[in-house]
Amino acid sequence: MKADLETPRIDRGLDDVYVKETKICFIDGEQGRLLYRGYDIRDLAEHSSFEETVFLLLQGRLPNRAELERTKSELAAARTLPPSVLKLFRSMPEHAAPMDVLRTAVSYLSGFDPERADSTRAANMRKAMRLVAQLATIVATYERSRKGQRVLRPDPKLGHAEDFLRMITGKRPSPERARMMDVALILYADHAINASTFGAIVAASTLADLHSTVVSAIAVLKGPLHGGAIEAALSAIEEIRRPEAAEEYVVNALRNKQKIFGFGHRVYKTYDPRALMLKEYARKLGDLQGDSTYFRIATAIEETVVRELASKRIYPNVDFYSGLVFHGLGIPSDLFTPVFAVARVSGWTAQVMEYWEDNRLLRPLDWYVGPKDLEYTPLDERA
Ligand code: ACO
């Protein structure tokens, strides 16, 4: 370690810094391509299910029919939570933010995990499946419990996405809506070493347990520069109210140096392929509801941002249209980021387990620029 040498290059934001090799996720930010384990996200969105994607991310290959059925049954069986979780929810302060509840519940559940003291790869794989299953039920159960509604038990006959939506809204979604939820979970399942995955990996690098890595990731995901952007993007659409008002809103916001949430990305310098697919779903949901006002506001925002920020290559990211999709599926806006976590837990756990195959403690350096050699003043002599 260097001390008192010339100022080093400081990688603020760690842009362009590689910290590991991976075989899980590939992003081409220039071409707008995203691959999970070598498969194009567009193919997975068209042909796959969330359960199949979970298997793919965790196991590194597509499952055969029997493996897929086993994955579905394993997730379905693990969706049920210990009954005391409901007591935990009831003990949380009224209006607790769902992301805070989710983070707390994952910590709480770590103590119930039947293999909490086992950190072998096989045990971690099973824990990962339990976490994927449980996050969905935590979010749905908290939603109904905070509203004083009857909490629905998981239905093991239903697919993960369909059951998740049913447990939130209280009614079984149409096949079309269930499929939209399924695809949204696929699109959010992984995204290389984004901020929350990095948070998980920093925890993993100390050899903390899998539950702790997910708690870390949830904490990092919460911020509006990351997962919190979905809710902020929908708030802007709600605030604008009329498509004709969108252009002026964006121009004013940019003039005041405000960020437009749901736009821009550290890696993509073109359209995020996930945003393109979600935009189509947002359009369809507007048509199904017979009211496409929000969709028209969103497209007007998009046109203005892309035009005004063309030189900075700013385009919609995954979080811009997903809020409209979740809203159209009947999910309240403060659950959007938790829904992101419900999907991304598959990527977090896959990435953490891959990191453990060649673990190294993550311990960067910071360059000290404060004073040195200050003389200690006794308390009575200080002004
Ligand atoms: N609105 C307005 N201007 C923007 C936006 C935006 N959404 N995004 C970037 N810019 C501008 C910046 O102001 C900056 O301009 P400058 O060079 O004149 O200072 C330039 O584009 C580069 O932006 P940075 O913020 O430096 O780029 P960075 O790589 O750090 O940004 C980030 C990535 C944080 C996502 C940014 O685009 C942003 O804040 N977007 C809004 C929040 C958001 O949507 N987050 C979700 C990201 S996707 C996800 O987490 C799943």
XYZ file of C-alpha atoms and ligand atoms in Angstrom:
434
model
C 0.000 0.000 0.000
C 1.295 3.401 -0.996
C 1.401 6.245 1.529
C 2.337 9.884 0.977
C 3.227 9.308 -2.651
C 1.946 11.310 -5.603
C -1.881 11.572 -5.923
C -3.171 8.339 -7.425
C -5.807 8.145 -10.140
C -9.121 8.066 -8.322
C -11.862 6.007 -9.971
C -14.886 7.939 -8.744
C -17.984 5.817 -9.255
C -15.718 2.940 -10.336
C -16.655 3.620 -13.980
C -14.556 1.384 -16.235
C -13.134 -0.663 -13.318
C -13.389 -4.446 -13.715
C -13.433 -6.405 -10.443
C -14.197 -9.941 -11.627
C -14.831 -12.274 -14.529
C -18.343 -13.607 -15.027
C -20.259 -16.082 -17.166
C -23.660 -14.893 -15.993
C -24.589 -11.664 -17.735
C -23.275 -9.784 -20.760
C -24.286 -6.229 -21.654
C -23.350 -4.466 -24.871
C -24.182 -0.866 -24.014
C -23.473 0.391 -27.539
C -25.698 -2.109 -29.360
C -28.339 -2.429 -26.613
C -27.791 -6.176 -26.162
C -28.311 -8.124 -22.954
C -27.536 -11.823 -22.517
C -28.103 -14.153 -19.548
C -25.664 -17.074 -19.692
C -25.270 -16.418 -23.432
C -29.008 -16.249 -24.256
C -30.486 -13.041 -25.630
C -32.970 -11.418 -23.244
C -35.417 -11.038 -26.150
C -35.472 -14.823 -26.674
C -35.884 -15.429 -22.967
C -38.720 -12.890 -22.812
C -40.433 -14.608 -25.718
C -39.956 -18.266 -24.807
C -38.869 -18.617 -21.192
C -40.532 -18.360 -17.789
C -39.193 -16.781 -14.606
C -38.658 -20.254 -13.112
C -36.628 -21.326 -16.142
C -34.604 -18.108 -15.969
C -33.881 -18.726 -12.284
C -32.556 -22.176 -13.137
C -30.514 -20.725 -15.999
C -28.929 -18.036 -13.824
C -28.201 -20.314 -10.880
C -27.187 -23.494 -12.709
C -25.606 -21.969 -15.815
C -27.688 -23.795 -18.437
C -31.292 -24.252 -19.538
C -33.163 -26.987 -17.656
C -34.683 -30.044 -19.304
C -38.408 -30.655 -18.760
C -37.976 -32.676 -15.547
C -35.550 -30.105 -14.097
C -37.932 -27.276 -14.916
C -40.830 -29.079 -13.226
C -38.639 -29.678 -10.169
C -37.632 -25.991 -10.097
C -41.282 -24.935 -10.247
C -42.259 -27.327 -7.431
C -39.293 -26.322 -5.302
C -40.125 -22.614 -5.621
C -43.841 -23.225 -5.078
C -43.175 -25.242 -1.912
C -40.807 -22.608 -0.529
C -43.199 -19.666 -1.042
C -44.908 -20.308 2.305
C -43.476 -18.169 5.120
C -43.239 -19.000 8.828
C -46.469 -17.662 10.457
C -44.530 -15.338 12.771
C -43.547 -13.173 9.769
C -47.048 -11.768 9.909
C -46.446 -10.768 13.539
C -43.229 -9.073 12.450
C -45.154 -7.077 9.829
C -47.769 -6.063 12.384
C -45.045 -4.870 14.726
C -43.530 -2.584 12.064
C -44.443 1.120 12.323
C -47.512 2.109 10.356
C -46.486 3.345 6.893
C -43.115 1.547 7.047
C -41.590 1.664 3.574
C -42.028 -1.719 1.859
C -38.303 -1.801 0.969
C -37.459 -1.421 4.676
C -39.912 -4.179 5.533
C -38.450 -6.438 2.843
C -34.901 -5.866 4.095
C -35.979 -6.540 7.679
C -37.956 -9.654 6.729
C -34.994 -11.196 4.880
C -32.824 -10.624 7.958
C -35.536 -12.133 10.132
C -35.952 -15.177 7.882
C -32.235 -15.912 7.921
C -32.671 -17.201 11.465
C -35.342 -19.670 10.279
C -33.347 -21.088 7.387
C -32.939 -24.824 7.961
C -29.372 -24.688 6.621
C -28.274 -21.395 8.169
C -25.025 -22.881 9.489
C -24.162 -24.648 6.229
C -22.316 -22.581 3.636
C -21.492 -25.332 1.153
C -22.343 -24.625 -2.465
C -25.155 -27.190 -2.423
C -26.728 -25.619 0.674
C -26.338 -22.128 -0.801
C -28.081 -23.243 -3.969
C -31.066 -24.415 -1.904
C -30.991 -21.208 0.152
C -31.003 -19.203 -3.081
C -34.137 -21.027 -4.221
C -35.801 -20.375 -0.861
C -34.886 -16.691 -1.029
C -36.255 -16.381 -4.574
C -39.490 -18.023 -3.449
C -39.839 -16.106 -0.192
C -39.210 -12.571 -1.423
C -42.377 -12.726 -3.522
C -44.497 -13.837 -0.565
C -42.943 -11.238 1.747
C -43.884 -8.407 -0.612
C -47.410 -9.701 -1.271
C -48.108 -10.549 2.369
C -46.936 -7.164 3.619
C -49.072 -5.385 1.042
C -52.263 -7.131 2.177
C -51.435 -7.050 5.859
C -50.716 -3.282 5.892
C -54.056 -2.650 4.170
C -55.943 -4.880 6.616
C -56.881 -7.248 3.777
C -57.046 -11.034 4.039
C -53.565 -12.442 3.490
C -53.602 -15.067 0.747
C -51.598 -18.253 1.074
C -49.372 -19.184 -1.832
C -50.997 -21.510 -4.357
C -48.455 -24.127 -5.425
C -50.461 -24.928 -8.559
C -49.697 -21.490 -10.013
C -46.506 -20.242 -11.610
C -44.337 -17.885 -9.571
C -45.303 -14.662 -11.365
C -49.011 -15.475 -11.531
C -49.148 -16.432 -7.865
C -47.207 -13.344 -6.850
C -49.657 -11.070 -8.667
C -52.633 -12.976 -7.257
C -51.295 -12.695 -3.696
C -50.849 -8.926 -4.116
C -54.095 -8.028 -5.851
C -56.338 -10.677 -4.311
C -57.547 -12.037 -7.636
C -56.156 -14.450 -10.178
C -54.789 -12.445 -13.119
C -55.774 -13.158 -16.714
C -53.237 -15.298 -18.605
C -52.140 -12.182 -20.512
C -51.440 -10.208 -17.321
C -49.778 -13.191 -15.657
C -47.471 -13.463 -18.655
C -46.613 -9.745 -18.467
C -45.631 -10.201 -14.830
C -43.600 -13.267 -15.748
C -41.716 -11.391 -18.475
C -41.132 -8.367 -16.221
C -39.527 -10.695 -13.651
C -37.351 -12.226 -16.397
C -36.251 -8.760 -17.557
C -35.327 -7.702 -14.008
C -33.657 -10.990 -13.020
C -30.058 -9.923 -13.548
C -27.967 -7.095 -14.868
C -24.299 -7.848 -14.358
C -22.466 -5.993 -11.609
C -24.934 -3.164 -11.084
C -24.873 -1.245 -7.789
C -27.034 -3.660 -5.756
C -25.200 -6.723 -7.058
C -21.946 -5.011 -6.188
C -23.369 -4.401 -2.694
C -24.130 -8.119 -2.445
C -20.652 -9.012 -3.633
C -18.906 -6.684 -1.181
C -20.749 -8.526 1.616
C -20.004 -11.882 -0.029
C -16.306 -11.098 -0.253
C -16.093 -11.079 3.562
C -17.635 -14.578 3.486
C -20.833 -13.308 5.079
C -23.750 -15.724 4.556
C -26.095 -15.646 1.557
C -28.955 -13.976 3.441
C -26.619 -11.136 4.491
C -25.570 -10.567 0.890
C -29.233 -10.218 -0.116
C -29.893 -7.803 2.768
C -26.971 -5.698 1.516
C -28.289 -5.770 -2.012
C -31.800 -4.706 -0.953
C -30.319 -1.756 0.954
C -28.404 -0.629 -2.125
C -31.319 -1.155 -4.488
C -33.526 1.243 -2.536
C -31.907 4.474 -3.729
C -33.549 6.581 -6.461
C -30.451 6.405 -8.648
C -31.004 2.631 -8.838
C -34.237 0.685 -8.133
C -36.013 3.642 -6.564
C -36.172 5.267 -10.011
C -39.256 3.237 -11.045
C -41.500 4.933 -8.524
C -39.980 8.346 -9.206
C -40.605 7.894 -12.958
C -44.282 7.110 -12.414
C -44.637 10.057 -10.006
C -43.471 12.391 -12.774
C -46.047 10.919 -15.171
C -48.785 11.348 -12.547
C -47.691 14.906 -11.831
C -47.699 15.878 -15.533
C -51.290 14.595 -15.984
C -51.706 15.600 -19.672
C -49.578 14.482 -22.651
C -49.447 18.112 -23.913
C -47.781 19.197 -20.645
C -44.909 16.682 -20.845
C -42.564 18.641 -23.099
C -42.651 21.781 -20.957
C -42.185 19.722 -17.785
C -39.063 18.029 -19.152
C -37.560 21.206 -20.595
C -38.075 23.032 -17.281
C -36.661 20.149 -15.256
C -33.566 19.985 -17.444
C -33.148 23.756 -17.279
C -33.159 23.406 -13.475
C -30.508 20.670 -13.746
C -32.899 17.986 -12.505
C -32.563 14.357 -13.520
C -35.470 12.741 -15.330
C -35.963 9.418 -13.577
C -36.016 6.320 -15.765
C -33.499 7.793 -18.218
C -29.768 7.370 -18.620
C -27.547 4.468 -17.729
C -23.939 3.917 -16.779
C -23.585 1.129 -19.371
C -26.239 1.650 -22.083
C -25.574 4.470 -24.481
C -28.562 3.455 -26.576
C -32.061 2.128 -25.902
C -32.092 -0.419 -23.066
C -33.572 -3.563 -24.700
C -35.666 -4.206 -21.581
C -37.231 -0.755 -21.852
C -38.317 -1.496 -25.423
C -40.181 -4.620 -24.344
C -41.732 -2.939 -21.315
C -42.839 -0.005 -23.461
C -44.842 -2.428 -25.601
C -46.498 -3.900 -22.492
C -47.266 -0.419 -21.171
C -48.964 0.371 -24.470
C -50.978 -2.880 -24.374
C -52.085 -2.297 -20.786
C -53.230 1.228 -21.681
C -55.307 -0.275 -24.516
C -56.718 -3.019 -22.270
C -57.768 -0.420 -19.701
C -59.213 1.819 -22.394
C -57.127 4.742 -21.133
C -53.708 5.380 -22.561
C -53.206 8.854 -21.055
C -50.222 7.752 -18.937
C -48.677 5.929 -21.872
C -49.020 9.027 -24.056
C -47.466 11.194 -21.342
C -44.604 8.699 -21.093
C -43.918 8.694 -24.823
C -44.023 12.506 -24.854
C -41.471 12.573 -22.001
C -39.319 10.100 -23.892
C -39.407 12.123 -27.126
C -38.394 15.292 -25.302
C -35.616 13.728 -23.214
C -34.115 11.883 -26.183
C -34.233 15.075 -28.271
C -32.899 17.424 -25.572
C -30.167 15.071 -24.356
C -29.162 13.583 -27.715
C -25.568 14.745 -27.303
C -25.341 12.868 -23.952
C -26.889 9.704 -25.434
C -29.603 9.474 -22.810
C -32.423 6.953 -23.469
C -35.103 5.273 -21.363
C -33.720 2.646 -19.009
C -35.588 -0.396 -17.673
C -37.181 1.655 -14.905
C -39.061 4.111 -17.113
C -41.842 1.960 -18.574
C -41.827 -0.740 -15.891
C -43.683 1.571 -13.481
C -46.488 1.917 -16.019
C -46.570 -1.854 -16.460
C -46.653 -2.545 -12.720
C -49.289 0.161 -12.247
C -51.370 -1.381 -15.049
C -51.077 -4.776 -13.355
C -52.563 -3.313 -10.166
C -49.373 -3.018 -8.112
C -49.122 0.070 -5.853
C -46.212 2.360 -6.630
C -44.329 1.894 -3.364
C -44.055 -1.815 -4.210
C -42.285 -1.235 -7.535
C -38.763 -1.405 -6.114
C -39.639 -4.436 -3.961
C -40.942 -6.135 -7.146
C -37.560 -5.379 -8.738
C -35.954 -7.187 -5.760
C -38.348 -10.135 -6.128
C -36.853 -10.696 -9.586
C -33.254 -9.589 -8.963
C -32.739 -11.887 -5.970
C -32.131 -14.629 -8.558
C -29.292 -12.621 -10.101
C -27.874 -11.508 -6.743
C -27.608 -15.064 -5.462
C -26.208 -16.401 -8.752
C -23.594 -13.635 -8.861
C -22.619 -14.133 -5.212
C -22.160 -17.879 -5.660
C -20.078 -17.301 -8.763
C -17.931 -14.804 -6.840
C -17.355 -17.342 -4.065
C -15.797 -19.722 -6.608
C -12.799 -17.382 -6.647
C -13.329 -15.168 -3.627
C -11.170 -12.190 -2.802
C -11.968 -9.650 -0.085
C -13.053 -6.403 -1.748
C -11.056 -3.709 -0.055
C -10.297 -0.665 -2.214
C -8.286 2.348 -1.120
C -9.235 5.967 -0.563
C -6.814 8.875 -0.841
C -6.552 10.937 2.348
C -6.775 14.689 1.697
C -7.446 15.952 5.261
C -5.032 17.654 7.651
C -2.150 15.803 9.290
C -0.105 16.562 12.438
C -2.897 18.486 14.238
C -2.152 19.196 17.854
C -4.736 17.712 20.297
C -6.529 20.481 22.266
C -7.900 19.450 25.687
C -11.712 19.827 25.920
C -11.610 22.837 28.363
C -9.357 24.819 26.036
C -11.599 24.511 22.958
C -13.637 27.523 21.881
N -31.811 13.152 -16.708
C -31.107 14.254 -17.055
N -29.786 14.243 -17.304
C -29.153 13.065 -17.189
C -29.825 11.883 -16.822
C -31.210 11.947 -16.580
N -31.910 10.883 -16.220
N -28.950 10.868 -16.774
C -27.760 11.394 -17.075
N -27.889 12.722 -17.331
C -26.814 13.646 -17.696
C -26.063 14.072 -16.438
O -26.621 15.223 -15.871
C -24.662 14.293 -16.976
O -24.635 15.534 -17.613
P -23.299 16.444 -17.518
O -22.233 15.628 -18.188
O -23.665 17.702 -18.239
O -23.019 16.641 -16.052
C -24.533 13.228 -18.053
O -25.874 12.951 -18.500
C -23.919 11.946 -17.545
O -24.678 11.518 -16.440
P -24.095 10.906 -15.101
O -25.134 11.018 -14.026
O -22.739 11.423 -14.801
O -23.886 9.423 -15.599
P -23.895 8.159 -14.746
O -23.259 7.100 -15.520
O -23.399 8.392 -13.368
O -25.484 7.978 -14.644
C -27.450 7.235 -13.795
C -26.189 6.863 -14.544
C -27.114 7.435 -12.305
C -28.429 6.048 -13.927
C -28.096 8.519 -14.371
O -28.369 8.359 -15.729
C -29.316 8.919 -13.590
O -29.211 9.539 -12.536
N -30.541 8.569 -14.106
C -31.756 8.868 -13.406
C -32.015 7.810 -12.339
C -32.400 6.478 -12.943
O -33.200 6.394 -13.851
N -31.831 5.399 -12.370
C -32.112 4.023 -12.797
C -30.935 3.450 -13.497
S -31.289 1.850 -14.151
C -31.297 0.870 -12.819
O -30.745 1.115 -11.787
C -32.056 -0.392 -12.923
